[in-house]
Amino acid sequence: MSETLPAPRPLGRSGLTISRIALGCGNFGGVGSAPEFFGQGLSQDQAFALMDAAWELGITHFDTADAYGGGRSELSIGRWISSRGIRPRLTTKTYNPMRAGGDHGLRPERIRRQLRASLERLGVDHVELFLAHDFDPEVPLPESLGALDEARAEGTILAYGVSNFDAPQLAAALAAGVPQAIQNSHSLLERGDEREVLPLCAQREVAYLAFGPLAGGWLTGKYRRGQPFPAGSRMTQRPEPYRAFVTDRTFDALDRLQAMASARGISLAGLALAWLLADERVTQVVIGPGRPEHLAPVGEALGHPLTARERAEAGRAVA
C-alpha cells in the first residue's frame, strides 16, 4: 500500500493520540467473545501472518479483549510481540466471560484481576487504552471507573473508555469518571449512534472508535440476494447481530453502493471504509480482516478519499 495512514487523532482529553485505523483481533482463536467458538477462528500462524501484513502497511495499533478466543487473541499478540521484537499500541477490554459459565461484568476486583491477566498474556507492563466492554447494570459506574482510575494512576493503562454503551450510559460514565473513548458498532448500514452518541462525543470531547465497519461482511458484497450465505461467514457463525439486514431494502442499498464503488474503481469495502475515514467525528476505525488480502480495502479507502459531498451521497444511498 503506497498511501500513508492519516495522522493520529486526539484520544479524548487525555493528551494522547490514537491511530485512525486499528487491527481488530477478535477472530484470533475464536469468533469474538462467544465461548462456543473458542479455539476456532484464526490459528496462531494465521494471526501472525495478519499482524505482519498489517504492520507492513503501517497499522500499528492492535485492538483485542480478554475474552476474544477465551484469551487466545491476547496470547497470540503477546507471542507475536515477543517473536518480532515490535511493540504495537494496544487496546484491550473486559466484561465477557473467559469460558462458558465463567464470571463476567465490571466489579472492581474483577477488573483488576482481568487487567493483570491481560497484561500477562500480552507480555507488556501497560496498555494504551482499556475499555469496559459492555454496560454492567449490576455494578455502580463510579465503582467500576474508580478501579480504572486506579489502574491509570498505577500506569498499567494510559487511558480508559467504554464500549457498547448508549448515550444515557455514556453520559452516566462521564458523570462518574473520565472515559476518553467509546467504541461502538458503526457503519454505512448501522448508524444509530448518529442521533445521540456522536453529538455527545463531540460535545464532551470523547473519542469515537468504530468497530464493525463492514457490518459483519455485509459491506463487502459477499452476501447476495436469494443466495445461501458463504460457508464460514459471519452469517453462518454468529448471524444474530446482522439478521435485520436480510431484507430487500438492504440489498437495494448495497446495489446502489456497489455502483458508486465501481464508478470509483474500488471495492464496496473500500467505499465503506472511505465513508468512515471521511467523518471528522470518527477518531478510529477498527478493521477485522480474516486474511492479509482483506487489508486491500484499506489502501483503496486511503487512495480514494471521499469529499463531503461524496460522503453524503453514499449515506443517502442507504437512507
Tab-separated table of C-alpha atoms in Angstrom, residues 83-225:
chain	number	residue	atom	x	y	z
A	83	SER	CA	8.990	-13.057	18.448
A	84	ARG	CA	9.110	-9.885	16.321
A	85	GLY	CA	10.599	-7.525	18.885
A	86	ILE	CA	7.903	-4.974	17.996
A	87	ARG	CA	5.543	-3.173	20.355
A	88	PRO	CA	2.216	-2.071	18.824
A	89	ARG	CA	-0.116	0.242	20.657
A	90	LEU	CA	-2.789	-1.829	22.340
A	91	THR	CA	-6.446	-1.634	23.259
A	92	THR	CA	-7.928	-4.396	25.385
A	93	LYS	CA	-11.217	-4.759	27.224
A	94	THR	CA	-13.118	-6.711	29.850
A	95	TYR	CA	-16.714	-7.672	30.618
A	96	ASN	CA	-17.472	-11.003	28.953
A	97	PRO	CA	-16.754	-14.442	30.462
A	98	MET	CA	-13.483	-16.177	29.625
A	99	ARG	CA	-15.228	-19.561	29.412
A	100	ALA	CA	-18.786	-20.886	29.238
A	101	GLY	CA	-20.367	-20.253	32.628
A	102	GLY	CA	-17.474	-18.063	33.792
A	103	ASP	CA	-17.940	-14.808	35.676
A	104	HIS	CA	-18.451	-11.553	33.838
A	105	GLY	CA	-19.033	-7.880	34.496
A	106	LEU	CA	-17.331	-4.783	35.827
A	107	ARG	CA	-16.849	-5.403	39.561
A	108	PRO	CA	-13.697	-3.564	40.655
A	109	GLU	CA	-11.951	-6.733	41.859
A	110	ARG	CA	-12.773	-8.466	38.550
A	111	ILE	CA	-11.442	-5.514	36.531
A	112	ARG	CA	-8.170	-5.624	38.496
A	113	ARG	CA	-7.861	-9.408	38.061
A	114	GLN	CA	-8.663	-9.352	34.338
A	115	LEU	CA	-6.299	-6.462	33.634
A	116	ARG	CA	-3.436	-8.293	35.375
A	117	ALA	CA	-4.161	-11.428	33.332
A	118	SER	CA	-4.402	-9.426	30.075
A	119	LEU	CA	-1.021	-7.783	30.678
A	120	GLU	CA	0.478	-11.212	31.392
A	121	ARG	CA	-0.930	-12.736	28.194
A	122	LEU	CA	0.189	-9.733	26.136
A	123	GLY	CA	3.623	-9.719	27.785
A	124	VAL	CA	3.545	-5.961	28.429
A	125	ASP	CA	3.500	-3.745	31.521
A	126	HIS	CA	0.735	-1.443	30.268
A	127	VAL	CA	-1.842	-0.965	27.521
A	128	GLU	CA	-2.591	2.365	25.883
A	129	LEU	CA	-6.370	2.005	26.166
A	130	PHE	CA	-8.567	-0.212	28.348
A	131	LEU	CA	-12.305	-0.422	27.706
A	132	ALA	CA	-15.282	-1.594	29.724
A	133	HIS	CA	-16.584	-3.976	27.040
A	134	ASP	CA	-20.263	-3.553	27.930
A	135	PHE	CA	-22.537	-1.794	30.402
A	136	ASP	CA	-22.952	-3.629	33.715
A	137	PRO	CA	-26.325	-2.829	35.324
A	138	GLU	CA	-25.302	-4.732	38.478
A	139	VAL	CA	-22.324	-2.538	39.427
A	140	PRO	CA	-22.457	1.241	40.029
A	141	LEU	CA	-20.351	3.013	37.414
A	142	PRO	CA	-18.342	5.017	39.998
A	143	GLU	CA	-17.062	1.700	41.415
A	144	SER	CA	-16.051	0.313	38.013
A	145	LEU	CA	-14.495	3.535	36.769
A	146	GLY	CA	-12.804	4.030	40.142
A	147	ALA	CA	-10.885	0.797	39.521
A	148	LEU	CA	-9.884	2.106	36.087
A	149	ASP	CA	-8.762	5.428	37.601
A	150	GLU	CA	-6.562	3.428	39.991
A	151	ALA	CA	-5.049	1.460	37.111
A	152	ARG	CA	-4.353	4.701	35.255
A	153	ALA	CA	-2.652	6.147	38.323
A	154	GLU	CA	-0.527	2.984	38.583
A	155	GLY	CA	0.437	3.242	34.900
A	156	THR	CA	-0.931	-0.145	33.832
A	157	ILE	CA	-3.329	1.688	31.496
A	158	LEU	CA	-2.752	5.098	29.916
A	159	ALA	CA	-6.437	5.864	29.324
A	160	TYR	CA	-9.791	4.140	29.613
A	161	GLY	CA	-13.163	4.177	27.949
A	162	VAL	CA	-16.338	2.211	27.340
A	163	SER	CA	-17.805	0.031	24.607
A	164	ASN	CA	-21.340	-0.942	23.581
A	165	PHE	CA	-22.780	1.914	25.671
A	166	ASP	CA	-25.746	4.011	24.517
A	167	ALA	CA	-25.942	7.781	25.003
A	168	PRO	CA	-27.509	7.768	28.515
A	169	GLN	CA	-24.965	5.161	29.646
A	170	LEU	CA	-22.104	7.234	28.215
A	171	ALA	CA	-23.474	10.348	29.954
A	172	ALA	CA	-23.572	8.402	33.228
A	173	ALA	CA	-19.971	7.265	32.679
A	174	LEU	CA	-18.901	10.874	32.066
A	175	ALA	CA	-20.552	11.862	35.358
A	176	ALA	CA	-18.806	9.011	37.197
A	177	GLY	CA	-15.268	9.187	35.768
A	178	VAL	CA	-13.103	10.345	32.859
A	179	PRO	CA	-13.703	7.938	29.959
A	180	GLN	CA	-11.714	9.193	26.985
A	181	ALA	CA	-13.280	6.962	24.321
A	182	ILE	CA	-16.299	4.933	23.335
A	183	GLN	CA	-16.090	2.022	20.912
A	184	ASN	CA	-19.380	1.047	19.258
A	185	SER	CA	-20.545	-0.700	16.121
A	186	HIS	CA	-20.883	1.871	13.342
A	187	SER	CA	-21.009	1.575	9.560
A	188	LEU	CA	-22.940	2.681	6.496
A	189	LEU	CA	-25.556	0.071	7.444
A	190	GLU	CA	-25.576	0.714	11.204
A	191	ARG	CA	-25.881	4.392	12.048
A	192	GLY	CA	-27.878	4.528	15.269
A	193	ASP	CA	-25.113	6.432	17.077
A	194	GLU	CA	-25.502	9.419	14.744
A	195	ARG	CA	-28.581	10.545	16.654
A	196	GLU	CA	-27.235	10.904	20.221
A	197	VAL	CA	-23.868	9.245	20.834
A	198	LEU	CA	-21.792	11.078	18.216
A	199	PRO	CA	-23.130	14.527	19.214
A	200	LEU	CA	-22.411	13.727	22.887
A	201	CYS	CA	-18.865	12.682	21.982
A	202	ALA	CA	-18.316	15.957	20.123
A	203	GLN	CA	-19.762	17.992	22.979
A	204	ARG	CA	-17.709	16.254	25.696
A	205	GLU	CA	-14.520	15.569	23.666
A	206	VAL	CA	-14.800	11.777	23.789
A	207	ALA	CA	-13.007	9.837	21.052
A	208	TYR	CA	-15.393	7.745	18.965
A	209	LEU	CA	-13.966	4.387	17.825
A	210	ALA	CA	-15.975	2.452	15.228
A	211	PHE	CA	-15.921	-1.345	15.127
A	212	GLY	CA	-17.805	-3.454	12.599
A	213	PRO	CA	-17.060	-1.001	9.738
A	214	LEU	CA	-18.074	-3.639	7.169
A	215	ALA	CA	-21.165	-4.754	9.118
A	216	GLY	CA	-20.160	-8.385	9.536
A	217	GLY	CA	-19.235	-8.692	5.856
A	218	TRP	CA	-22.414	-7.122	4.502
A	219	LEU	CA	-20.408	-4.204	3.107
A	220	THR	CA	-18.022	-6.486	1.204
A	221	GLY	CA	-20.660	-7.698	-1.268
A	222	LYS	CA	-20.222	-11.335	-0.192
A	223	TYR	CA	-23.921	-11.749	0.643
A	224	ARG	CA	-26.111	-11.983	-2.455
A	225	ARG	CA	-29.848	-11.629	-2.778
